[in-house]
PDB file of C-alpha atoms in Angstrom:
ATOM      1  CA  GLN K  30      67.633  -6.621  11.571  1.00 79.00           C
ATOM      2  CA  VAL K  31      64.944  -7.639  14.051  1.00 87.00           C
ATOM      3  CA  GLN K  32      63.853 -11.222  14.564  1.00 93.00           C
ATOM      4  CA  LEU K  33      60.496 -11.956  16.190  1.00 95.00           C
ATOM      5  CA  VAL K  34      59.431 -15.357  17.513  1.00 96.00           C
ATOM      6  CA  GLU K  35      55.901 -15.983  18.766  1.00 97.00           C
ATOM      7  CA  SER K  36      55.021 -18.682  21.270  1.00 97.00           C
ATOM      8  CA  GLY K  37      52.168 -19.737  23.529  1.00 97.00           C
ATOM      9  CA  GLY K  38      49.609 -20.791  20.961  1.00 97.00           C
ATOM     10  CA  GLY K  39      47.659 -24.015  21.060  1.00 98.00           C
ATOM     11  CA  LEU K  40      44.204 -25.408  21.717  1.00 98.00           C
ATOM     12  CA  VAL K  41      41.870 -23.810  24.247  1.00 98.00           C
ATOM     13  CA  GLN K  42      38.163 -24.110  24.990  1.00 98.00           C
ATOM     14  CA  ALA K  43      35.749 -21.260  24.406  1.00 98.00           C
ATOM     15  CA  GLY K  44      35.658 -18.965  27.412  1.00 98.00           C
ATOM     16  CA  GLY K  45      39.213 -19.799  28.344  1.00 98.00           C
ATOM     17  CA  SER K  46      42.359 -17.715  28.373  1.00 98.00           C
ATOM     18  CA  MET K  47      45.738 -17.843  26.718  1.00 98.00           C
ATOM     19  CA  ARG K  48      48.821 -15.656  26.721  1.00 98.00           C
ATOM     20  CA  LEU K  49      51.005 -15.276  23.666  1.00 98.00           C
ATOM     21  CA  SER K  50      54.593 -14.106  23.833  1.00 98.00           C
ATOM     22  CA  CYS K  51      56.807 -12.520  21.223  1.00 97.00           C
ATOM     23  CA  ALA K  52      60.529 -12.648  21.873  1.00 95.00           C
ATOM     24  CA  THR K  53      62.779 -10.299  19.933  1.00 91.00           C
ATOM     25  CA  SER K  54      66.425 -10.264  18.994  1.00 86.00           C
ATOM     26  CA  GLY K  55      68.770  -8.240  16.822  1.00 73.00           C
ATOM     27  CA  ARG K  56      67.750  -4.812  18.155  1.00 72.00           C
ATOM     28  CA  ILE K  57      66.434  -3.603  21.480  1.00 76.00           C
ATOM     29  CA  ILE K  58      62.665  -3.755  21.514  1.00 84.00           C
ATOM     30  CA  SER K  59      62.190  -0.280  23.000  1.00 87.00           C
ATOM     31  CA  LEU K  60      62.936   1.277  19.606  1.00 89.00           C
ATOM     32  CA  TYR K  61      59.748  -0.105  18.079  1.00 93.00           C
ATOM     33  CA  THR K  62      56.035   0.111  18.300  1.00 96.00           C
ATOM     34  CA  MET K  63      54.840  -3.482  18.554  1.00 96.00           C
ATOM     35  CA  GLY K  64      51.655  -4.951  17.168  1.00 97.00           C
ATOM     36  CA  TRP K  65      49.680  -8.160  17.058  1.00 98.00           C
ATOM     37  CA  PHE K  66      47.805  -9.303  13.976  1.00 98.00           C
ATOM     38  CA  ARG K  67      45.892 -12.450  13.164  1.00 98.00           C
ATOM     39  CA  GLN K  68      44.722 -14.352  10.127  1.00 98.00           C
ATOM     40  CA  ALA K  69      41.781 -16.725  10.369  1.00 97.00           C
ATOM     41  CA  PRO K  70      41.087 -19.489   7.844  1.00 90.00           C
ATOM     42  CA  GLY K  71      39.734 -17.975   4.651  1.00 93.00           C
ATOM     43  CA  LYS K  72      40.154 -14.434   5.972  1.00 95.00           C
ATOM     44  CA  GLU K  73      42.623 -11.643   5.396  1.00 96.00           C
ATOM     45  CA  ARG K  74      45.096 -10.605   8.028  1.00 97.00           C
ATOM     46  CA  GLU K  75      43.601  -8.204  10.545  1.00 97.00           C
ATOM     47  CA  PHE K  76      44.891  -5.890  13.223  1.00 98.00           C
ATOM     48  CA  VAL K  77      44.478  -7.034  16.823  1.00 98.00           C
ATOM     49  CA  GLY K  78      46.334  -4.508  18.949  1.00 98.00           C
ATOM     50  CA  SER K  79      49.458  -2.421  19.273  1.00 97.00           C
ATOM     51  CA  ILE K  80      51.545  -0.868  22.001  1.00 97.00           C
ATOM     52  CA  SER K  81      53.833   2.137  21.967  1.00 96.00           C
ATOM     53  CA  ARG K  82      57.572   2.033  22.519  1.00 94.00           C
ATOM     54  CA  SER K  83      57.368   2.780  26.225  1.00 92.00           C
ATOM     55  CA  GLY K  84      54.166   0.830  26.778  1.00 93.00           C
ATOM     56  CA  ASP K  85      52.186   3.886  27.858  1.00 94.00           C
ATOM     57  CA  SER K  86      49.713   3.737  24.974  1.00 96.00           C
ATOM     58  CA  THR K  87      47.731   0.864  23.472  1.00 97.00           C
ATOM     59  CA  GLY K  88      45.117   0.408  20.797  1.00 96.00           C
ATOM     60  CA  TYR K  89      42.822  -2.490  19.934  1.00 98.00           C
ATOM     61  CA  ALA K  90      40.483  -3.677  17.267  1.00 97.00           C
ATOM     62  CA  ASP K  91      36.844  -3.397  18.291  1.00 97.00           C
ATOM     63  CA  SER K  92      36.473  -7.159  18.054  1.00 97.00           C
ATOM     64  CA  VAL K  93      38.872  -7.753  20.952  1.00 98.00           C
ATOM     65  CA  LYS K  94      38.422  -4.690  23.164  1.00 97.00           C
ATOM     66  CA  GLY K  95      37.726  -5.682  26.737  1.00 98.00           C
ATOM     67  CA  ARG K  96      38.980  -9.224  26.168  1.00 98.00           C
ATOM     68  CA  PHE K  97      42.560  -8.877  24.935  1.00 98.00           C
ATOM     69  CA  THR K  98      45.408  -6.930  26.502  1.00 98.00           C
ATOM     70  CA  ILE K  99      48.767  -6.185  24.939  1.00 98.00           C
ATOM     71  CA  SER K 100      51.761  -5.468  27.136  1.00 97.00           C
ATOM     72  CA  ARG K 101      55.519  -5.313  26.875  1.00 95.00           C
ATOM     73  CA  ASP K 102      58.562  -5.863  29.028  1.00 93.00           C
ATOM     74  CA  ASN K 103      61.400  -4.032  27.345  1.00 89.00           C
ATOM     75  CA  ALA K 104      63.920  -5.368  29.851  1.00 90.00           C
ATOM     76  CA  LYS K 105      63.098  -8.862  28.575  1.00 92.00           C
ATOM     77  CA  ASN K 106      62.745  -7.817  24.917  1.00 92.00           C
ATOM     78  CA  THR K 107      59.306  -9.408  24.953  1.00 95.00           C
ATOM     79  CA  VAL K 108      55.741  -8.390  24.156  1.00 96.00           C
ATOM     80  CA  TYR K 109      52.624 -10.250  25.235  1.00 97.00           C
ATOM     81  CA  LEU K 110      49.043 -10.698  24.191  1.00 98.00           C
ATOM     82  CA  GLN K 111      46.749 -11.783  27.005  1.00 98.00           C
ATOM     83  CA  MET K 112      43.550 -13.233  25.564  1.00 98.00           C
ATOM     84  CA  ASN K 113      40.528 -13.793  27.790  1.00 98.00           C
ATOM     85  CA  SER K 114      36.976 -14.953  27.126  1.00 98.00           C
ATOM     86  CA  LEU K 115      38.115 -16.608  23.939  1.00 98.00           C
ATOM     87  CA  LYS K 116      35.613 -17.380  21.216  1.00 98.00           C
ATOM     88  CA  PRO K 117      35.769 -19.804  18.303  1.00 97.00           C
ATOM     89  CA  ASP K 118      35.995 -16.766  16.000  1.00 96.00           C
ATOM     90  CA  ASP K 119      39.332 -15.948  17.630  1.00 98.00           C
ATOM     91  CA  THR K 120      40.827 -19.017  15.977  1.00 98.00           C
ATOM     92  CA  ALA K 121      43.664 -17.793  13.799  1.00 98.00           C
ATOM     93  CA  VAL K 122      47.378 -17.644  13.305  1.00 98.00           C
ATOM     94  CA  TYR K 123      48.635 -14.788  15.452  1.00 98.00           C
ATOM     95  CA  PHE K 124      51.604 -12.709  14.329  1.00 98.00           C
ATOM     96  CA  CYS K 125      53.649 -10.134  16.148  1.00 97.00           C
ATOM     97  CA  ALA K 126      55.229  -7.279  14.248  1.00 97.00           C
ATOM     98  CA  ALA K 127      57.472  -4.274  14.801  1.00 96.00           C
ATOM     99  CA  SER K 128      57.223  -0.764  13.371  1.00 96.00           C
ATOM    100  CA  TYR K 129      59.434   2.296  13.311  1.00 94.00           C
ATOM    101  CA  LEU K 130      56.341   4.478  13.575  1.00 95.00           C
ATOM    102  CA  ALA K 131      55.183   5.888  16.888  1.00 94.00           C
ATOM    103  CA  TYR K 132      51.664   4.610  16.156  1.00 93.00           C
ATOM    104  CA  ALA K 133      50.779   1.723  13.885  1.00 94.00           C
ATOM    105  CA  THR K 134      47.568  -0.215  13.256  1.00 94.00           C
ATOM    106  CA  GLN K 135      48.048  -1.483   9.698  1.00 94.00           C
ATOM    107  CA  GLY K 136      50.140  -4.312   8.359  1.00 95.00           C
ATOM    108  CA  GLY K 137      51.798  -2.038   5.826  1.00 96.00           C
ATOM    109  CA  GLN K 138      53.138   0.072   8.675  1.00 97.00           C
ATOM    110  CA  MET K 139      55.071  -2.833  10.186  1.00 97.00           C
ATOM    111  CA  ARG K 140      58.641  -3.508   9.132  1.00 95.00           C
ATOM    112  CA  TYR K 141      59.364  -6.846  10.835  1.00 96.00           C
ATOM    113  CA  TRP K 142      57.157  -9.900  11.273  1.00 97.00           C
ATOM    114  CA  GLY K 143      57.257 -13.137  13.185  1.00 97.00           C
ATOM    115  CA  ARG K 144      56.266 -16.454  11.639  1.00 97.00           C
ATOM    116  CA  GLY K 145      53.095 -16.753  13.689  1.00 97.00           C
ATOM    117  CA  THR K 146      51.615 -19.107  16.258  1.00 98.00           C
ATOM    118  CA  LEU K 147      48.318 -20.942  15.836  1.00 98.00           C
ATOM    119  CA  VAL K 148      45.513 -20.418  18.332  1.00 98.00           C
ATOM    120  CA  THR K 149      42.559 -22.782  18.075  1.00 98.00           C
ATOM    121  CA  VAL K 150      39.463 -22.124  20.174  1.00 98.00           C
ATOM    122  CA  SER K 151      37.057 -25.033  20.412  1.00 97.00           C
ATOM    123  CA  SER K 152      33.350 -24.678  21.122  1.00 93.00           C
TER     124      SER K 152
END
């Protein structure tokens, strides 16, 4: 079993930056592709970005390319989502997730999920 706990969310002004963290336990994080998803009010959950087991490959949704960066530190069993140039449309609950697959960009491909952390971007 893998447990994922997100942290770092909160209130930030438009144009600002925020870094989210996802701490893992139960299994070593290097076994899993890790992803970030988000769900805005009234919207369905959407893919944000993912990172391969070793951290040598990443993928992002078009809506966040150039602004968000996903990274991982397997020695710390932690993944991160650095968010820059935040917009009010980025307001959402952000979830981290883990997959057995070498590449994953869909929620159905993720086996384990965190409970989420709320990011609110004010205008």
